Amino acid sequence: MRDDQWSSGVMSGHRSAAREEALRRAFTGASRVVCGAVDVEAARLAYQEAGFGVTDALVAFLREYGETTVFWPSHVTGDESSLTISVEEAAAEFNLRFYEKRLGMSALPVGVAFSTGESVLLAENGDIVLGGEGVVQRVANGFEESVRALISGDWDMTFF
């Protein structure tokens, strides 16, 4: 998304539909993509209030993908799986220091995935990582590549 698609940091409903369509095309195999409005300044404040650092990479990520949920059929169960990028979900993350220690680098929570509520983390190197139940697992580098890998079932799965 280009910055000129944002108005005062909040994306309009019309532009949200355009963003949904663009992401739907990018995520082949997704059953649906839902994009909500993103208020970047409110997100920045929520991260700060939760005690997380706000990096340029995080702000760019939230502008592009914030408040987005992607749904796809699970390769294992056939049930619907999902990944949600949500400031509210991210701000509730309390295991970040554990995940960073396992990764050996900084990371920021950006949402949740699957019915198990795995934490979705944006690592400082651009990797998308899942954290939960005492494990940290790499998906792929970059959000769109990670979502495509999750949908196809062909993701990295390296444990840290």
Short mmCIF file of C-alpha atoms in Angstrom, two decimals:
data_model
loop_
_atom_site.label_atom_id
_atom_site.label_comp_id
_atom_site.label_asym_id
_atom_site.label_seq_id
_atom_site.Cartn_x
_atom_site.Cartn_y
_atom_site.Cartn_z
CA MET A 1 0.00 0.00 0.00
CA ARG A 2 1.17 3.49 -0.73
CA ASP A 3 1.12 6.17 1.96
CA ASP A 4 -1.28 8.26 -0.15
CA GLN A 5 -3.90 5.58 0.50
CA TRP A 6 -4.01 6.61 4.14
CA SER A 7 -5.93 9.51 5.59
CA SER A 8 -4.72 10.79 8.96
CA GLY A 9 -3.34 7.35 9.68
CA VAL A 10 -6.78 5.69 9.37
CA MET A 11 -7.70 3.73 6.29
CA SER A 12 -11.19 4.38 4.92
CA GLY A 13 -13.76 1.62 4.27
CA HIS A 14 -13.43 2.01 0.50
CA ARG A 15 -9.70 1.61 0.65
CA SER A 16 -10.14 -1.34 3.02
CA ALA A 17 -12.11 -3.16 0.30
CA ALA A 18 -9.31 -2.43 -2.19
CA ARG A 19 -6.76 -3.75 0.30
CA GLU A 20 -8.84 -6.90 0.84
CA GLU A 21 -8.97 -7.52 -2.89
CA ALA A 22 -5.23 -7.00 -3.33
CA LEU A 23 -4.43 -9.37 -0.47
CA ARG A 24 -6.97 -11.93 -1.68
CA ARG A 25 -5.11 -11.99 -5.00
CA ALA A 26 -1.75 -12.28 -3.19
CA PHE A 27 -2.92 -15.16 -0.98
CA THR A 28 -3.87 -17.88 -3.44
CA GLY A 29 -5.82 -20.55 -1.61
CA ALA A 30 -7.25 -18.23 1.03
CA SER A 31 -10.98 -18.71 1.51
CA ARG A 32 -11.34 -15.07 2.51
CA VAL A 33 -9.46 -11.98 3.64
CA VAL A 34 -10.98 -9.38 5.97
CA CYS A 35 -9.31 -6.00 6.49
CA GLY A 36 -10.37 -3.56 9.17
CA ALA A 37 -9.51 0.09 9.57
CA VAL A 38 -6.00 0.85 10.78
CA ASP A 39 -5.17 3.84 12.96
CA VAL A 40 -1.39 3.86 12.94
CA GLU A 41 -1.05 6.50 15.66
CA ALA A 42 -3.41 4.60 17.99
CA ALA A 43 -1.46 1.42 17.25
CA ARG A 44 1.80 3.16 18.06
CA LEU A 45 0.36 4.28 21.41
CA ALA A 46 -1.02 0.81 22.20
CA TYR A 47 2.40 -0.74 21.60
CA GLN A 48 4.10 1.88 23.77
CA GLU A 49 1.54 1.43 26.56
CA ALA A 50 2.11 -2.35 26.44
CA GLY A 51 5.84 -1.72 26.88
CA PHE A 52 6.92 -2.69 23.36
CA GLY A 53 9.28 -0.65 21.24
CA VAL A 54 7.88 0.94 18.12
CA THR A 55 10.19 0.51 15.15
CA ASP A 56 9.94 1.89 11.63
CA ALA A 57 9.56 -1.71 10.43
CA LEU A 58 6.59 -2.23 12.76
CA VAL A 59 4.86 0.96 11.62
CA ALA A 60 5.34 0.01 7.96
CA PHE A 61 4.05 -3.50 8.68
CA LEU A 62 0.94 -2.15 10.42
CA ARG A 63 0.24 0.29 7.59
CA GLU A 64 0.37 -2.56 5.11
CA TYR A 65 -1.23 -5.43 7.02
CA GLY A 66 -2.73 -4.14 10.29
CA GLU A 67 -6.16 -5.39 11.32
CA THR A 68 -6.17 -8.09 8.64
CA THR A 69 -7.43 -11.65 9.01
CA VAL A 70 -6.72 -14.34 6.45
CA PHE A 71 -8.73 -17.59 6.45
CA TRP A 72 -7.89 -20.85 4.65
CA PRO A 73 -8.81 -24.54 4.88
CA SER A 74 -6.42 -26.53 7.08
CA HIS A 75 -4.39 -29.20 5.31
CA VAL A 76 -4.55 -31.32 8.46
CA THR A 77 -8.16 -31.13 9.63
CA GLY A 78 -10.00 -29.45 6.75
CA ASP A 79 -11.34 -26.94 9.28
CA GLU A 80 -10.85 -23.25 8.70
CA SER A 81 -7.50 -21.87 9.90
CA SER A 82 -6.75 -18.20 10.30
CA LEU A 83 -4.06 -15.65 10.99
CA THR A 84 -5.03 -12.26 12.39
CA ILE A 85 -2.86 -9.16 12.53
CA SER A 86 -4.36 -7.22 15.42
CA VAL A 87 -2.93 -4.50 17.63
CA GLU A 88 -5.26 -5.54 20.46
CA GLU A 89 -4.10 -9.17 20.30
CA ALA A 90 -0.46 -8.13 19.99
CA ALA A 91 -0.63 -5.77 22.97
CA ALA A 92 -1.85 -8.67 25.13
CA GLU A 93 1.30 -10.73 24.45
CA PHE A 94 3.21 -11.44 27.63
CA ASN A 95 5.82 -14.03 26.54
CA LEU A 96 7.80 -11.75 24.23
CA ARG A 97 11.05 -11.86 26.23
CA PHE A 98 10.95 -15.69 26.16
CA TYR A 99 10.40 -15.70 22.40
CA GLU A 100 13.18 -13.18 21.79
CA LYS A 101 15.58 -15.22 23.91
CA ARG A 102 14.76 -18.37 21.91
CA LEU A 103 15.11 -16.48 18.61
CA GLY A 104 18.31 -14.72 19.58
CA MET A 105 16.97 -11.44 18.19
CA SER A 106 14.34 -8.79 18.80
CA ALA A 107 10.78 -9.43 17.73
CA LEU A 108 7.44 -7.71 18.14
CA PRO A 109 4.03 -9.34 18.49
CA VAL A 110 1.66 -8.48 15.65
CA GLY A 111 -1.23 -10.92 16.04
CA VAL A 112 -2.44 -14.49 16.52
CA ALA A 113 -2.81 -17.61 14.38
CA PHE A 114 -4.81 -20.81 14.44
CA SER A 115 -7.46 -21.85 16.92
CA THR A 116 -4.66 -22.41 19.45
CA GLY A 117 -3.90 -18.67 19.57
CA GLU A 118 -0.25 -18.92 18.56
CA SER A 119 1.47 -15.53 18.79
CA VAL A 120 2.50 -14.09 15.43
CA LEU A 121 5.80 -12.26 15.77
CA LEU A 122 7.64 -9.95 13.40
CA ALA A 123 11.34 -10.63 13.94
CA GLU A 124 13.92 -7.90 13.40
CA ASN A 125 15.18 -9.69 10.24
CA GLY A 126 11.70 -9.66 8.66
CA ASP A 127 10.87 -13.27 9.48
CA ILE A 128 7.37 -14.15 10.61
CA VAL A 129 7.57 -16.46 13.60
CA LEU A 130 4.91 -18.31 15.59
CA GLY A 131 5.27 -18.61 19.36
CA GLY A 132 3.28 -20.69 21.78
CA GLU A 133 3.32 -23.57 24.26
CA GLY A 134 7.01 -23.07 24.98
CA VAL A 135 8.15 -23.21 21.35
CA VAL A 136 9.06 -20.71 18.69
CA GLN A 137 8.80 -21.69 15.03
CA ARG A 138 9.87 -19.85 11.88
CA VAL A 139 7.35 -19.61 9.05
CA ALA A 140 9.14 -17.60 6.33
CA ASN A 141 10.71 -14.23 5.60
CA GLY A 142 8.11 -11.53 4.92
CA PHE A 143 4.43 -11.50 5.74
CA GLU A 144 2.98 -12.29 2.34
CA GLU A 145 5.43 -15.15 1.80
CA SER A 146 4.59 -16.46 5.28
CA VAL A 147 0.84 -16.42 4.69
CA ARG A 148 1.25 -18.16 1.32
CA ALA A 149 3.42 -20.80 3.04
CA LEU A 150 0.85 -21.35 5.80
CA ILE A 151 -1.96 -21.67 3.25
CA SER A 152 0.00 -24.18 1.16
CA GLY A 153 1.20 -26.08 4.24
CA ASP A 154 4.78 -25.73 3.02
CA TRP A 155 6.34 -23.52 5.68
CA ASP A 156 9.77 -23.56 7.30
CA MET A 157 8.80 -24.99 10.73
CA THR A 158 12.34 -24.52 12.11
CA PHE A 159 12.14 -24.62 15.91
CA PHE A 160 14.19 -22.28 18.07
#
